[in-house]
Each structure stands twice: as structure tokens, then as C-alpha cells.
Coordinates of N, CA, C and O and ligand atoms in Angstrom, one line a residue:
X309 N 22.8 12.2 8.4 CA 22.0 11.2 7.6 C 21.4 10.1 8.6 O 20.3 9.6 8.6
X310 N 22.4 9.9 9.4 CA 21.8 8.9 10.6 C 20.6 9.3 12.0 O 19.9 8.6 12.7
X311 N 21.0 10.7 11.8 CA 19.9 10.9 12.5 C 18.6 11.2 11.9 O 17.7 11.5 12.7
X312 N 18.5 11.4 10.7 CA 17.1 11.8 9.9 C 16.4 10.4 9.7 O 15.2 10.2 9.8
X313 N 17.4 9.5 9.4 CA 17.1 7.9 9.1 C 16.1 7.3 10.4 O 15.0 6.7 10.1
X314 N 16.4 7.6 11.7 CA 16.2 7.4 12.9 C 15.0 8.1 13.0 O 14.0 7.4 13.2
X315 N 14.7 9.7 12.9 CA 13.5 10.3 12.8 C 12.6 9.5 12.0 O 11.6 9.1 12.4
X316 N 13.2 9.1 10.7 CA 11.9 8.9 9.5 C 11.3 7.8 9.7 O 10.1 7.6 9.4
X317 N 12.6 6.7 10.6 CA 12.0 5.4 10.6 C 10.9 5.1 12.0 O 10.4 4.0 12.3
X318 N 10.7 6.8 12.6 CA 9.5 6.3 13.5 C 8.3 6.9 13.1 O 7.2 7.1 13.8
X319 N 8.6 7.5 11.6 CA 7.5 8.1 11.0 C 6.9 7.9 9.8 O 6.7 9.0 9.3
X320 N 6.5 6.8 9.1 CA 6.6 6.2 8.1 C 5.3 7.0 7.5 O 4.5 6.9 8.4
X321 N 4.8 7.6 6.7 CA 4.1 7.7 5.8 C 3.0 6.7 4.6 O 3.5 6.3 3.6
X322 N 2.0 6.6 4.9 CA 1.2 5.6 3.7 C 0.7 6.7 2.7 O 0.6 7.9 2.8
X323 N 0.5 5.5 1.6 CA -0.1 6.8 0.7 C -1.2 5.2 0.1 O -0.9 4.1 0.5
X324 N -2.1 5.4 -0.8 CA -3.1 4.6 -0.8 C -3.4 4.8 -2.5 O -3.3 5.9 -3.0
X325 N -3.6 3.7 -3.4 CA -3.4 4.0 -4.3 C -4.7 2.9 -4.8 O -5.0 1.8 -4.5
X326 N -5.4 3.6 -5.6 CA -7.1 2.3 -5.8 C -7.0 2.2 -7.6 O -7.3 3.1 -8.4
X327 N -6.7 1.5 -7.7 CA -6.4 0.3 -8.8 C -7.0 -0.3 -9.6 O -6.7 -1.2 -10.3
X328 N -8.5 0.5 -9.4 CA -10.1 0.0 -9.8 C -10.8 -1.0 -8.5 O -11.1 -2.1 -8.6
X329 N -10.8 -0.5 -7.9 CA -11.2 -1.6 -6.8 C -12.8 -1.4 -6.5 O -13.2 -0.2 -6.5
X330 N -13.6 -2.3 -6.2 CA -14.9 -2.0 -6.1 C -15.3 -1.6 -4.3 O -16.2 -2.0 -3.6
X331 N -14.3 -0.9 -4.1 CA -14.1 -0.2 -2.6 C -14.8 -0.6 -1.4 O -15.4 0.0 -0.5
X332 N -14.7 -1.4 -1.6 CA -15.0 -2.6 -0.6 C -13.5 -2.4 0.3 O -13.5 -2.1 1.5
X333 N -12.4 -2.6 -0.5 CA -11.0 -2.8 0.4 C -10.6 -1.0 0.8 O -9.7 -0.8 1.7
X334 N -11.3 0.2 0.2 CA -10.7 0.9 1.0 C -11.2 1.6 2.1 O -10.8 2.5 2.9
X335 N -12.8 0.6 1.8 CA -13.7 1.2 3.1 C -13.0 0.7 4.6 O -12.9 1.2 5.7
X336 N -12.7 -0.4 4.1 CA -11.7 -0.8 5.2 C -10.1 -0.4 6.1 O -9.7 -0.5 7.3
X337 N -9.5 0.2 4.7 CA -8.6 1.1 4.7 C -9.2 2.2 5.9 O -8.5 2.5 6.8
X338 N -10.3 2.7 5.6 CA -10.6 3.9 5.8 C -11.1 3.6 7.2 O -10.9 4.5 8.0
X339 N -11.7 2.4 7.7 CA -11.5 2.3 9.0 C -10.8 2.2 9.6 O -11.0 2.3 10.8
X340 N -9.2 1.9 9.1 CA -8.5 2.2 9.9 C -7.7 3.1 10.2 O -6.8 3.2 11.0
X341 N -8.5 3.8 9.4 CA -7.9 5.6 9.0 C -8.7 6.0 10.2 O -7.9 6.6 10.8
X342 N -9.9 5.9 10.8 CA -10.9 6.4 11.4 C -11.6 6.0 12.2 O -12.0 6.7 13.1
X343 N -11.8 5.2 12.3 CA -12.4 4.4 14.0 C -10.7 4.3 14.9 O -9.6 4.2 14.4
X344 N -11.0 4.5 16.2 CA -10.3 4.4 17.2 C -9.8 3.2 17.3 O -8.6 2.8 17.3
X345 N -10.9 2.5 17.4 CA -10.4 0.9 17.8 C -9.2 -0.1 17.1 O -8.6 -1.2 17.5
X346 N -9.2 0.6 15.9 CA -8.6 0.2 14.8 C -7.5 1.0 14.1 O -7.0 0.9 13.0
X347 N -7.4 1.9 14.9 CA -6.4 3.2 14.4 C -5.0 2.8 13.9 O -4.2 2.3 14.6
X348 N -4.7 3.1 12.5 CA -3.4 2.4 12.0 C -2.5 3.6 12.9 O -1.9 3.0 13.8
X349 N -2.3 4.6 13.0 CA -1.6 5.9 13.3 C -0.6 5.4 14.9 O 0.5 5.9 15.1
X350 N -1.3 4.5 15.6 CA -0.9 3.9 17.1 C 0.5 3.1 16.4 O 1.5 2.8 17.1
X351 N 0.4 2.8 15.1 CA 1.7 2.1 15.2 C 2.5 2.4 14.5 O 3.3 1.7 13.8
X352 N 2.5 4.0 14.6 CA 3.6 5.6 14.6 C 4.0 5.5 13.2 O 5.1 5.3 12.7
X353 N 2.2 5.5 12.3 CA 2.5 6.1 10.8 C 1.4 7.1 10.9 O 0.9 7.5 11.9
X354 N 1.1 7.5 9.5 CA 0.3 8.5 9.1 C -0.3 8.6 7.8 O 0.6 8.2 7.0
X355 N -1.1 8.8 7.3 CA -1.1 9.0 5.7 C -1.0 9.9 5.3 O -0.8 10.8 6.1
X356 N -1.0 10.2 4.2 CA -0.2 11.6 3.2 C -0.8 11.6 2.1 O -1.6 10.6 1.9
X357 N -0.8 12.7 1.1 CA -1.9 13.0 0.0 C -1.1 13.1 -0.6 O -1.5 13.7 -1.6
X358 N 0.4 12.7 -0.8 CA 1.1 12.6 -2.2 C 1.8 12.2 -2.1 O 2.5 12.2 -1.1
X359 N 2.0 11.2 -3.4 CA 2.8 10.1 -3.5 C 4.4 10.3 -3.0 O 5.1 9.7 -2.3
X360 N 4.7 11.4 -3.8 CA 6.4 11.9 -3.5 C 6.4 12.3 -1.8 O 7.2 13.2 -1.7
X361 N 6.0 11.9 -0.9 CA 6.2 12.3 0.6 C 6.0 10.2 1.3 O 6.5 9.6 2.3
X362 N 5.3 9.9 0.4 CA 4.7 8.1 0.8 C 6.4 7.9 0.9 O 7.4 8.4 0.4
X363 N 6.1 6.6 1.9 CA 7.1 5.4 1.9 C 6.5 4.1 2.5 O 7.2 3.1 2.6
X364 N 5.1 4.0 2.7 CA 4.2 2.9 2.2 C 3.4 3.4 1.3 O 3.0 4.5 1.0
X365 N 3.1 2.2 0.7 CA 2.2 2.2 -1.0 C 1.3 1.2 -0.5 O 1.6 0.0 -0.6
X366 N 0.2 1.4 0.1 CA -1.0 0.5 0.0 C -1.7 0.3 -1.7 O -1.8 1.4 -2.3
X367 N -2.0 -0.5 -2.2 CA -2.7 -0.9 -3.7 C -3.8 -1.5 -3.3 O -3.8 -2.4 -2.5
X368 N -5.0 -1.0 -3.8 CA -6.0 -1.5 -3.4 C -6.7 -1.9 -5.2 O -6.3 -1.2 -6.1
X369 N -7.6 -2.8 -5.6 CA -8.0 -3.1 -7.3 C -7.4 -4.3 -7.7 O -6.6 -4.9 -7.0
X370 N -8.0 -4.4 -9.0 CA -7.3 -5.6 -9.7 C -6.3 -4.8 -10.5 O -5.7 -5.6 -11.1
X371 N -5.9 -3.8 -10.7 CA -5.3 -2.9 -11.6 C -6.4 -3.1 -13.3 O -6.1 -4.0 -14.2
X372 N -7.3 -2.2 -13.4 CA -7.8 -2.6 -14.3 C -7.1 -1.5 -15.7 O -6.5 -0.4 -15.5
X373 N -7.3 -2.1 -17.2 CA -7.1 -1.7 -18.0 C -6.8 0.0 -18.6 O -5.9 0.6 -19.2
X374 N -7.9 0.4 -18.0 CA -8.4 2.5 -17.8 C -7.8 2.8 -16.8 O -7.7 4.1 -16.8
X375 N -7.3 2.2 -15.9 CA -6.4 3.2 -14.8 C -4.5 2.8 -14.6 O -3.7 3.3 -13.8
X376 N -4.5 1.7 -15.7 CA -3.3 1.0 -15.5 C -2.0 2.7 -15.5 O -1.6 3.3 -14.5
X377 N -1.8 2.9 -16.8 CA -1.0 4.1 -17.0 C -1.2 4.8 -15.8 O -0.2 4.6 -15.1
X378 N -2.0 5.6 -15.1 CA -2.0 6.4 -14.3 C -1.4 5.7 -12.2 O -0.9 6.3 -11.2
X379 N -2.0 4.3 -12.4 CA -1.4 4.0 -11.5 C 0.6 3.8 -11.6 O 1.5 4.0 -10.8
X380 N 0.4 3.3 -12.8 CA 2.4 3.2 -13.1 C 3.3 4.5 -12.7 O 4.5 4.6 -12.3
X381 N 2.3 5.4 -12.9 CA 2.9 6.6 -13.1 C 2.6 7.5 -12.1 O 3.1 8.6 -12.3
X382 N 2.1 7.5 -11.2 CA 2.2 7.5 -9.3 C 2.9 6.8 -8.8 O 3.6 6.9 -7.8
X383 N 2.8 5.8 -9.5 CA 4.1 4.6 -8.1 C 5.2 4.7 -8.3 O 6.2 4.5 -7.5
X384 N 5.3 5.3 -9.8 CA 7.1 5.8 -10.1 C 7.0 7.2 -9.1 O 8.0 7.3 -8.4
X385 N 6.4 7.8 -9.0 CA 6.8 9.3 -7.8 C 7.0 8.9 -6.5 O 7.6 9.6 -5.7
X386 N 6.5 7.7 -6.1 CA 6.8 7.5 -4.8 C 8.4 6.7 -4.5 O 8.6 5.5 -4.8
X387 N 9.5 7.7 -3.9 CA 10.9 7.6 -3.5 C 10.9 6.2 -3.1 O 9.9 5.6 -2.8
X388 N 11.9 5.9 -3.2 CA 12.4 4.8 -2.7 C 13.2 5.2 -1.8 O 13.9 6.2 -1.9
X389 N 13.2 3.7 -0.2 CA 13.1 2.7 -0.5 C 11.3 2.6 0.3 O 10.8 2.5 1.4
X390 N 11.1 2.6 -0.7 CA 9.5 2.0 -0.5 C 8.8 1.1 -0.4 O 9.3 0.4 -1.3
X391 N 7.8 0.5 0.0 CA 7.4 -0.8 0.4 C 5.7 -0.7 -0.3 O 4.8 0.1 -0.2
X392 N 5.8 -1.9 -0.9 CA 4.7 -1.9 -1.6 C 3.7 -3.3 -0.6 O 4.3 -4.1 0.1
X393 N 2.4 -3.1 -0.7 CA 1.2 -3.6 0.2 C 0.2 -3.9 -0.9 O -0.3 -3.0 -1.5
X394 N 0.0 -5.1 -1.4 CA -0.9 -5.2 -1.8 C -2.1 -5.2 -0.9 O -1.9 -6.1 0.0
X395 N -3.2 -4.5 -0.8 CA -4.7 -5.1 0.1 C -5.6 -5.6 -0.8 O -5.8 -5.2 -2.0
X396 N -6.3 -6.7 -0.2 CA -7.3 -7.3 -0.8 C -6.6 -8.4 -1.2 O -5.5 -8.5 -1.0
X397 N -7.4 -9.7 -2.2 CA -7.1 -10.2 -3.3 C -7.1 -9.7 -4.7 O -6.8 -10.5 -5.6
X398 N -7.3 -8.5 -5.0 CA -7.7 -8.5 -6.2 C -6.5 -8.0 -6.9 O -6.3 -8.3 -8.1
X399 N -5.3 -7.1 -6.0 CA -4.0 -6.6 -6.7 C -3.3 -8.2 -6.6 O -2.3 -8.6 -7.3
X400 N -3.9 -8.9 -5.5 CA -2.6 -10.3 -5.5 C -3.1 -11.4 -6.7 O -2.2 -12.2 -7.1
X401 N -4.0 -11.4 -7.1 CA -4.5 -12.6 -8.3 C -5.5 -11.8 -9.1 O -5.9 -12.7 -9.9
X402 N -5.9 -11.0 -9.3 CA -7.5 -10.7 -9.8 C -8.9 -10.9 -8.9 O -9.9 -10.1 -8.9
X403 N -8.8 -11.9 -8.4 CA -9.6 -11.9 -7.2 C -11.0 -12.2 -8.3 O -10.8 -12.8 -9.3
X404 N -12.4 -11.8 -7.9 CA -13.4 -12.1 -8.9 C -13.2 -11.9 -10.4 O -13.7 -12.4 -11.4
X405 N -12.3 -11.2 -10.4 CA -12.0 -10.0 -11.7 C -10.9 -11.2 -12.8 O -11.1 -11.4 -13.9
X406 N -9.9 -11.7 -12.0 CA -9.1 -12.6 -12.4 C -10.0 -13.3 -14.2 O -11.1 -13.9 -14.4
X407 N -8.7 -12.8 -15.2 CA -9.3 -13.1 -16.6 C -10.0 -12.3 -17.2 O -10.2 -12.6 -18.4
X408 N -10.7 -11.2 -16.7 CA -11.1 -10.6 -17.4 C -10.9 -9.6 -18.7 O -9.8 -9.2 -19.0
X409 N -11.6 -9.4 -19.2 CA -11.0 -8.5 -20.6 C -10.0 -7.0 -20.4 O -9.1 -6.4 -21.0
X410 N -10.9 -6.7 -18.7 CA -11.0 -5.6 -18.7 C -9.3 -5.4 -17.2 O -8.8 -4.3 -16.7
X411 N -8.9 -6.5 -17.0 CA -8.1 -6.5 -16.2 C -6.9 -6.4 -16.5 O -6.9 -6.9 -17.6
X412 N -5.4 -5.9 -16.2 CA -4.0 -5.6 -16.4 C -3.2 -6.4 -15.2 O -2.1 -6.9 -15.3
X413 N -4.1 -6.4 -14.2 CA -2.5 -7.3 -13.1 C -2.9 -8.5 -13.3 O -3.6 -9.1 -14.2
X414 N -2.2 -9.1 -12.2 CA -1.9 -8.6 -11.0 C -1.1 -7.6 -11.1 O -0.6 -7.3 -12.2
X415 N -0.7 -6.9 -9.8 CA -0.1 -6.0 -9.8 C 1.8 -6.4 -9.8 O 2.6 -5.6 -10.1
X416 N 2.1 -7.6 -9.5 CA 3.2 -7.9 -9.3 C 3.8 -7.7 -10.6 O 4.9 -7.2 -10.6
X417 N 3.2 -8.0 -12.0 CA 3.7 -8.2 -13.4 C 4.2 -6.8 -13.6 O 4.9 -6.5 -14.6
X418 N 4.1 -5.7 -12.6 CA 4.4 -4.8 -12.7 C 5.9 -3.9 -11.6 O 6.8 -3.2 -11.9
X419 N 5.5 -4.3 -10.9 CA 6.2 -3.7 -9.9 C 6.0 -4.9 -8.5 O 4.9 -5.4 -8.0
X420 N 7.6 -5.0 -7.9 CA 7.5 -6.0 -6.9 C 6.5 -6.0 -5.6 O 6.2 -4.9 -5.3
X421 N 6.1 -6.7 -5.1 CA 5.0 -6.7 -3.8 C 5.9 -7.3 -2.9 O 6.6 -8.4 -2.9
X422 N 5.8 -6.0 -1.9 CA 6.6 -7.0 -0.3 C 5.6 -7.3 0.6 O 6.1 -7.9 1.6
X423 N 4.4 -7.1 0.8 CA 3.3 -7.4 1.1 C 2.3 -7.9 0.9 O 1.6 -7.3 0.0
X424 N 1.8 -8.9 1.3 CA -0.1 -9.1 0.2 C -0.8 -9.2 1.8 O -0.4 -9.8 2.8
X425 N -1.7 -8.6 1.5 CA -3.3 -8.6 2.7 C -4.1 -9.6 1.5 O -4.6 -9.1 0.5
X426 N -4.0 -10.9 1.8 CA -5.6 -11.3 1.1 C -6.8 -11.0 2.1 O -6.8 -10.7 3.3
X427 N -8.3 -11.2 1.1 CA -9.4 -11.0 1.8 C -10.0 -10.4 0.9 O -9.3 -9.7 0.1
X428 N -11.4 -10.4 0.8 CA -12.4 -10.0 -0.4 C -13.7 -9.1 0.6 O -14.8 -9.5 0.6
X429 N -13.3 -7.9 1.3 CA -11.9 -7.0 1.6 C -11.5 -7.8 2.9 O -12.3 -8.2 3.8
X430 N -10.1 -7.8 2.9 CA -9.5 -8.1 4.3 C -10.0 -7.4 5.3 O -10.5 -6.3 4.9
X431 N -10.2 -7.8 6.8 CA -10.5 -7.4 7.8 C -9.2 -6.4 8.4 O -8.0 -6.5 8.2
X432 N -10.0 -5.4 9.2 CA -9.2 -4.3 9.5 C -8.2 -4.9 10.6 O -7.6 -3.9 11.0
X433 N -7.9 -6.1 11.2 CA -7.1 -6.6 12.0 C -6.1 -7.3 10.9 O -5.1 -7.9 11.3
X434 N -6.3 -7.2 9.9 CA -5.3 -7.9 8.9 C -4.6 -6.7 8.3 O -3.4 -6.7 8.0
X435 N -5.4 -5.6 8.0 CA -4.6 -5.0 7.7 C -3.9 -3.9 8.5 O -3.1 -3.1 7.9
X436 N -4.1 -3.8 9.5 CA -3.3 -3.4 10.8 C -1.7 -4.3 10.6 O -0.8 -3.8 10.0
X437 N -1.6 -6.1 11.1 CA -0.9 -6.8 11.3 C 0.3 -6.3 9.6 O 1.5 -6.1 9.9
X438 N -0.1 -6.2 8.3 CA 0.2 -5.8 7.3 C 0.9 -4.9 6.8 O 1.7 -5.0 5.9
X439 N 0.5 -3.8 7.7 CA 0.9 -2.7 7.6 C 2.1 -2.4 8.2 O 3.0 -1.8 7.8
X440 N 1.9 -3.3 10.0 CA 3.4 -3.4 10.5 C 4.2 -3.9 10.1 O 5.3 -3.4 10.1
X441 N 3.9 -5.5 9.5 CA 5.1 -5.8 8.5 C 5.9 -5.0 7.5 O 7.1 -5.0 7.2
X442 N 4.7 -4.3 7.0 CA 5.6 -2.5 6.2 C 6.6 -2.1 6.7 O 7.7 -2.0 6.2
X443 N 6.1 -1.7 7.9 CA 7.3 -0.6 8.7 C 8.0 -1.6 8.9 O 8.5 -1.8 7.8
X444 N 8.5 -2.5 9.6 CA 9.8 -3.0 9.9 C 10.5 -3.1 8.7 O 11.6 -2.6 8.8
X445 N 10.2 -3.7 7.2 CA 10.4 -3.8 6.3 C 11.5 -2.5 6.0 O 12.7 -2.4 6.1
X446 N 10.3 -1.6 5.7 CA 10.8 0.1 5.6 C 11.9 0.6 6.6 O 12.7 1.5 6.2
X447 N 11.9 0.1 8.0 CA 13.0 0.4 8.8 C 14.0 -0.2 8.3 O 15.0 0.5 8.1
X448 N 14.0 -1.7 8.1 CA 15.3 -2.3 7.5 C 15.8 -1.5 6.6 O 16.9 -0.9 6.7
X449 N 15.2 -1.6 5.6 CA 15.6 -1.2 4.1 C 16.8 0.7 4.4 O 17.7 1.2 3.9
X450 N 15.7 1.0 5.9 CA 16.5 2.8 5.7 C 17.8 2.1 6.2 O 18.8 2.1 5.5
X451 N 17.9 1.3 7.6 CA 19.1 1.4 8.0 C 20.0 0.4 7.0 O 21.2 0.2 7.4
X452 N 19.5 -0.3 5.6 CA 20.7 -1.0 5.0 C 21.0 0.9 4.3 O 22.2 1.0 4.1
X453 N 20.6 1.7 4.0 CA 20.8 2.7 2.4 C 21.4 3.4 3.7 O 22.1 4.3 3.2
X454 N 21.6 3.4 5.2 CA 21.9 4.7 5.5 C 23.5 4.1 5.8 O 24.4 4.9 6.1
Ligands
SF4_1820 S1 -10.6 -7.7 -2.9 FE1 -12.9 -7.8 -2.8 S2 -13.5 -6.0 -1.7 FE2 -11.3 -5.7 -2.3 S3 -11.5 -4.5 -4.3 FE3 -11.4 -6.7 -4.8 S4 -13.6 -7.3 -4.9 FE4 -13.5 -5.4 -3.8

């Protein structure tokens, strides 16, 4: 157990979850998926295409009303102990969206945030710095379960 703990914790996994976001925040995401300069991967993660393999949860949206159920019900598949990231403002307050008819979060009302990236979208050096706070997070949390 201690040595898979050890493996996992230099291989963390994101998985990326859009919340209704007007993709502004995951274009940014996605730079750092893909430009060099900005490469999240250098600070020994990866992303993944399903939730049940994630052990970061990036959120990107205000969590709007039409996608609420289907986001609750991806973040329940993603194992624990996992670390949730809000990016942007809009999962941490609503951001422009805040009040609307058509809005459900913040996302906190729902499930805890150990992370918030503000920014209307955060810059990709923010959410670099964010992401590392993830992993250490996620490192702690394996070596308290292991
Ligand atoms: S924080 Fe700004 S860029 Fe990001 S989803 Fe909300 S409105 Fe779009």
C-alpha cells in the first residue's frame, strides 16, 4: 500500500469538469494542456478522460441549472481522496452569472472546494500555481489514508 501511495503521489491525475462556463476558463485550461511554456504535465500530473481514474477535479462554470444533476453525478465517480479546484470566479461566487435565474452554485453549496483560482478567466500562471497547491494537498491527504 505504501509503495503504490508513493507511485500515485508522483502521478496525480486531473480530470476537468465545465459547469456551464462560457469557456473562456477552459481555453485557458487548455493552454496549459498545450502550449509548452505553460505545460501543467512539468509538475508530474496528467489529465485523464474519466472521472473514476481523476484525483484532481478542476470545475470550471457557475454550475448552471441544466447541467447541475449531471455535474453532481460525475463528481460522485471521482474516488477519493480527491481534491477539488475551483477555476475561474464563476464556480467561487457566480462571477457575472451570480443571481441569476438560471444559476445553481456556487459550487461550494454542493461539495467542499480546497482550491479556488479566481479570474474572469484566470491567467495560465495562476492556474499552474493552483494546481500545485492540488498535488501537495492530494499528497498529504494519500500519506494521512495510507
Ligand atoms: S470566470 Fe469568466 S471566463 Fe471563466 S467561465 Fe466565468 S465568465 Fe467565463
Amino acid at each position: 500500500m505504501a509503495l503504490f501511495s508513493n507511485v500515485a503521489a508522483r502521478s496525480p491525475w486531473l480530470y476537468r469538469i465545465n459547469a456551464g462556463s462560457c469557456n473562456g476558463c477552459d481555453v485557458e485550461l487548455a493552454t496549459t494542456a498545450c502550449i509548452p511554456r505553460f505545460d501543467v504535465e512539468r509538475l508530474g500530473c496528467q489529465y485523464c478522460g474519466s472521472p473514476k481514474h481523476a484525483d484532481i477535479v478542476l470545475i470550471t462554470g457557475p454550475l448552471t441549472a441544466r447541467v447541475k444533476e449531471k455535474v453532481l453525478r460525475v463528481y460522485q465517480e471521482i474516488p477519493d481522496p480527491k481534491v477539488t479546484v475551483a477555476v475561474g470566479i464563476c464556480p467561487i461566487s457566480g462571477g457575472v452569472f451570480r443571481d441569476s435565474y438560471a444559476i445553481e452554485g456556487p459550487i461550494d453549496r454542493y461539495f467542499d472546494v480546497d482550491v479556488n483560482i479566481p479570474g474572469c478567466p484566470p491567467r495560465p500562471q495562476a492556474i499552474l500555481e493552483g494546481v500545485a497547491q492540488a498535488i501537495e494537498i492530494w499528497k498529504q491527504r494519500l500519506q494521512e489514508a495510507s
